[in-house]
PDB file of C-alpha atoms in Angstrom:
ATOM      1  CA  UNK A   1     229.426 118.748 174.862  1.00 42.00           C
ATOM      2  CA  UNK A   2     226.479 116.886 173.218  1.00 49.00           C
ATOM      3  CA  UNK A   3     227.032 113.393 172.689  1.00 47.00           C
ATOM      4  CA  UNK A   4     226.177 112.073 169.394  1.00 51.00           C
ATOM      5  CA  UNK A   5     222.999 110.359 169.252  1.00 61.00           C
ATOM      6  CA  UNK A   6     222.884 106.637 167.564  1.00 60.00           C
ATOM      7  CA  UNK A   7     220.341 105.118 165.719  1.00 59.00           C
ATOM      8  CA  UNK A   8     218.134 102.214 167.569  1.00 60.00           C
ATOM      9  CA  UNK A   9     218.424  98.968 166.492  1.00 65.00           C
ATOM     10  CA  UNK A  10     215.939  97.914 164.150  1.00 66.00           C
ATOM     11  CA  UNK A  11     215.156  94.734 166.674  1.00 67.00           C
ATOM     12  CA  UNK A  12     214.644  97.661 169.557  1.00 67.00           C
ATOM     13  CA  UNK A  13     211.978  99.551 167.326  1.00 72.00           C
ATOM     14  CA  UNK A  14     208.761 100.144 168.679  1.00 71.00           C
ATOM     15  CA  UNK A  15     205.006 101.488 167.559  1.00 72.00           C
ATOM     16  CA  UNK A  16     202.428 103.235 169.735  1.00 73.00           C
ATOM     17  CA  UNK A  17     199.777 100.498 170.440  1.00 71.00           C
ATOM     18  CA  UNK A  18     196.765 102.864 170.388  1.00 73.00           C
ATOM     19  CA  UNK A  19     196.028 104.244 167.488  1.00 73.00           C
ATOM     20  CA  UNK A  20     193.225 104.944 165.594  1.00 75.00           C
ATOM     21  CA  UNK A  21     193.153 104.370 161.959  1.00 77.00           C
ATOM     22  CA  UNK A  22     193.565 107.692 161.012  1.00 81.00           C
ATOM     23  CA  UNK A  23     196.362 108.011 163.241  1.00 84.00           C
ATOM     24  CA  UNK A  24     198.373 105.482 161.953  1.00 82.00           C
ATOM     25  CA  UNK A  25     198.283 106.393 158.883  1.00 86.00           C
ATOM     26  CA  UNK A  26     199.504 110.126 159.301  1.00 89.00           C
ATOM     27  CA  UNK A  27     202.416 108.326 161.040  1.00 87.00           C
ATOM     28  CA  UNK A  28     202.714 106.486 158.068  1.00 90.00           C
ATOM     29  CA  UNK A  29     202.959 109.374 155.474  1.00 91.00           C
ATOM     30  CA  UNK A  30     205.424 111.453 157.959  1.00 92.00           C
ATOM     31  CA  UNK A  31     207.751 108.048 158.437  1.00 91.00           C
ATOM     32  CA  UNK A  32     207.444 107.736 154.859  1.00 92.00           C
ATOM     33  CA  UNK A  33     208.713 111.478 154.061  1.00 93.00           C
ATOM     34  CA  UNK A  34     211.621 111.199 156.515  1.00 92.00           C
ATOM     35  CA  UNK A  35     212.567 107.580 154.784  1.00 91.00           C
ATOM     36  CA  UNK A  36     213.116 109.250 151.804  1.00 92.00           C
ATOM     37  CA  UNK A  37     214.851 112.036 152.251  1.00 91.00           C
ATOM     38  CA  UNK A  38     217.209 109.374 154.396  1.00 89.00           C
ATOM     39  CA  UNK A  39     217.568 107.919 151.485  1.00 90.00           C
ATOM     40  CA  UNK A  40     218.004 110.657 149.439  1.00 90.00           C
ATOM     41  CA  UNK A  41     220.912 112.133 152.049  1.00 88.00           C
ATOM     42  CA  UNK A  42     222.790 108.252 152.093  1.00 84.00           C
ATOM     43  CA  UNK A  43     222.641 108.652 147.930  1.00 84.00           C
ATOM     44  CA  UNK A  44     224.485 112.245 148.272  1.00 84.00           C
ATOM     45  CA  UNK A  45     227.204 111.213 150.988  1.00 82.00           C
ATOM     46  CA  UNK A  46     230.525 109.659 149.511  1.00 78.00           C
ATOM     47  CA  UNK A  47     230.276 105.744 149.692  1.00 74.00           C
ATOM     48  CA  UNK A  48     232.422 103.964 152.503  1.00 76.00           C
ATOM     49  CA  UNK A  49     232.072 107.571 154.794  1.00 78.00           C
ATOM     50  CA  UNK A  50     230.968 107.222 158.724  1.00 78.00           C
ATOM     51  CA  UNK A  51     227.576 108.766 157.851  1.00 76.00           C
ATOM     52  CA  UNK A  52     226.758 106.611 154.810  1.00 74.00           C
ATOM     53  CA  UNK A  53     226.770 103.759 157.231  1.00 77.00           C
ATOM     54  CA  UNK A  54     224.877 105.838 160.311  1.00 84.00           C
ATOM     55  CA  UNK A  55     222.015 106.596 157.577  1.00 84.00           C
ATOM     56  CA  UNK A  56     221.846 102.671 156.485  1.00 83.00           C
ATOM     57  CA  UNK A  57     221.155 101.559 160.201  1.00 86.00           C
ATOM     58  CA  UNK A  58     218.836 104.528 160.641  1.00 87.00           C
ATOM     59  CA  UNK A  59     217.258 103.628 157.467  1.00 87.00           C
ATOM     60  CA  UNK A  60     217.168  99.660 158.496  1.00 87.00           C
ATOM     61  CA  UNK A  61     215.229 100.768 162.264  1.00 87.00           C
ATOM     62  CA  UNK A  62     212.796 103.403 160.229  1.00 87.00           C
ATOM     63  CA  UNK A  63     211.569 100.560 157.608  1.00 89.00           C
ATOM     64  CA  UNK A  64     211.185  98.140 161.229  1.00 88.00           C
ATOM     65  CA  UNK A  65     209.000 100.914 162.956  1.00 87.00           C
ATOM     66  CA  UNK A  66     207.159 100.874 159.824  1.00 88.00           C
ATOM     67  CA  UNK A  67     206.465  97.147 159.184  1.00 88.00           C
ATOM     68  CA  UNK A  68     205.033  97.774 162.958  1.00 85.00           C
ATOM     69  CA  UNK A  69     203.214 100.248 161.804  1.00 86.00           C
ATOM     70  CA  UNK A  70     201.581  99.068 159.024  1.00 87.00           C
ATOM     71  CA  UNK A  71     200.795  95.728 161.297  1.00 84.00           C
ATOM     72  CA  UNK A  72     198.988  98.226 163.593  1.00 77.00           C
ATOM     73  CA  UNK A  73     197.014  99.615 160.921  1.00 78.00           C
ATOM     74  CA  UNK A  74     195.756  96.179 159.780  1.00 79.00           C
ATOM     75  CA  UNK A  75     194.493  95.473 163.411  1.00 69.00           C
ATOM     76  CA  UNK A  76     192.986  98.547 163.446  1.00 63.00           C
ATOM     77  CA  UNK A  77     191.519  97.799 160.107  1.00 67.00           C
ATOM     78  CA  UNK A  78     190.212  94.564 161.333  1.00 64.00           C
ATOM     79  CA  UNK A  79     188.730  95.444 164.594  1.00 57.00           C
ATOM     80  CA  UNK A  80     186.002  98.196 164.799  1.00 59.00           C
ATOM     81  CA  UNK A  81     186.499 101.798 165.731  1.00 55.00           C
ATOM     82  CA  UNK A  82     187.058 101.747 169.577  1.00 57.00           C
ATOM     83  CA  UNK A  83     186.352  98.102 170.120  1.00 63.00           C
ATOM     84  CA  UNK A  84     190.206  97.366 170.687  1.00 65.00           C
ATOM     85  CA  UNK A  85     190.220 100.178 173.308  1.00 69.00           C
ATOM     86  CA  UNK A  86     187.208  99.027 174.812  1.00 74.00           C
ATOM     87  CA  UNK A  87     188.445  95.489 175.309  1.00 76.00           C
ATOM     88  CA  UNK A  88     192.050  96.342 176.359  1.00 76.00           C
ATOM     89  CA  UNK A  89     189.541  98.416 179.110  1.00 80.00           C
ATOM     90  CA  UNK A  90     187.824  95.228 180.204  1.00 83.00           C
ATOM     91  CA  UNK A  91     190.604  93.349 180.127  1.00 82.00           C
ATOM     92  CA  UNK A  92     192.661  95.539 182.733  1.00 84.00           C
ATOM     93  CA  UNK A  93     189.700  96.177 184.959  1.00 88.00           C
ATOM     94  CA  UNK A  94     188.988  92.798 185.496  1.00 89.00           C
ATOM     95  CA  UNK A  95     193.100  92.044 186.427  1.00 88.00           C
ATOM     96  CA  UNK A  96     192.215  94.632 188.924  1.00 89.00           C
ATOM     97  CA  UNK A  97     189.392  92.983 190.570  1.00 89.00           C
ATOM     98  CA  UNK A  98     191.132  90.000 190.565  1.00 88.00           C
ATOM     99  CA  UNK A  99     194.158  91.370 192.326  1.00 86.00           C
ATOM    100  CA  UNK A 100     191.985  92.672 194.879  1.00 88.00           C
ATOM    101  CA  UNK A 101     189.855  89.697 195.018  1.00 86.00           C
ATOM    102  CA  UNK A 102     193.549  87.904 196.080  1.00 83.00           C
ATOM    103  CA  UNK A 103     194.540  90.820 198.389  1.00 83.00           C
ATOM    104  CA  UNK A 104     191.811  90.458 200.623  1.00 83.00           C
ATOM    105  CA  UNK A 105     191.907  86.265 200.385  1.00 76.00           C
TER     106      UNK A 105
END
């Protein structure tokens, strides 16, 4: 038997970190699309029912991811094209040679 799957939390939502742009927007449009017809589904269900209330907190965690989203896309905005990426790069490889640097002191 499957068990019934519950929305996350809006406080537990999360957004991919690296994406471009372009990316982020597509994500945008499609999280946009499902918000809707959400909405649209929430509208058609009878008003105090199980489900009505389900598709409110799904609703509530959808708008969250999106609010992350649409931060992302700013930052991606503001930096330029692969200049995030590159920096996260430098950033990790130099933790690395400094953990070594203290493995070996």
């Amino acid at each position: 038997m499957e068990t019934p799957s519950m929305p996350i939390p809006p406080d537990h939502q999360r957004a991919p970190r690296h994406l471009s742009a372009a990316q982020v927007q597509e994500a945008l449009s499609e999280l946009d699309a499902k918000i809707d017809t959400l909405r649209r589904r929430a509208h058609a269900t009878a008003a105090d029912s199980p489900a009505t209330h389900t598709y409110h907190e799904h609703l509530a965690g959808l708008e969250r991811k999106r609010a992350l989203l649409q931060a992302g896309l700013r930052d991606a905005n503001a930096a330029p094209e692969g200049e995030s990426v590159w920096a996260d790069l430098k950033s990790g490889v130099e933790t690395l040679r400094q953990d070594i640097a203290r493995l070996f002191d």
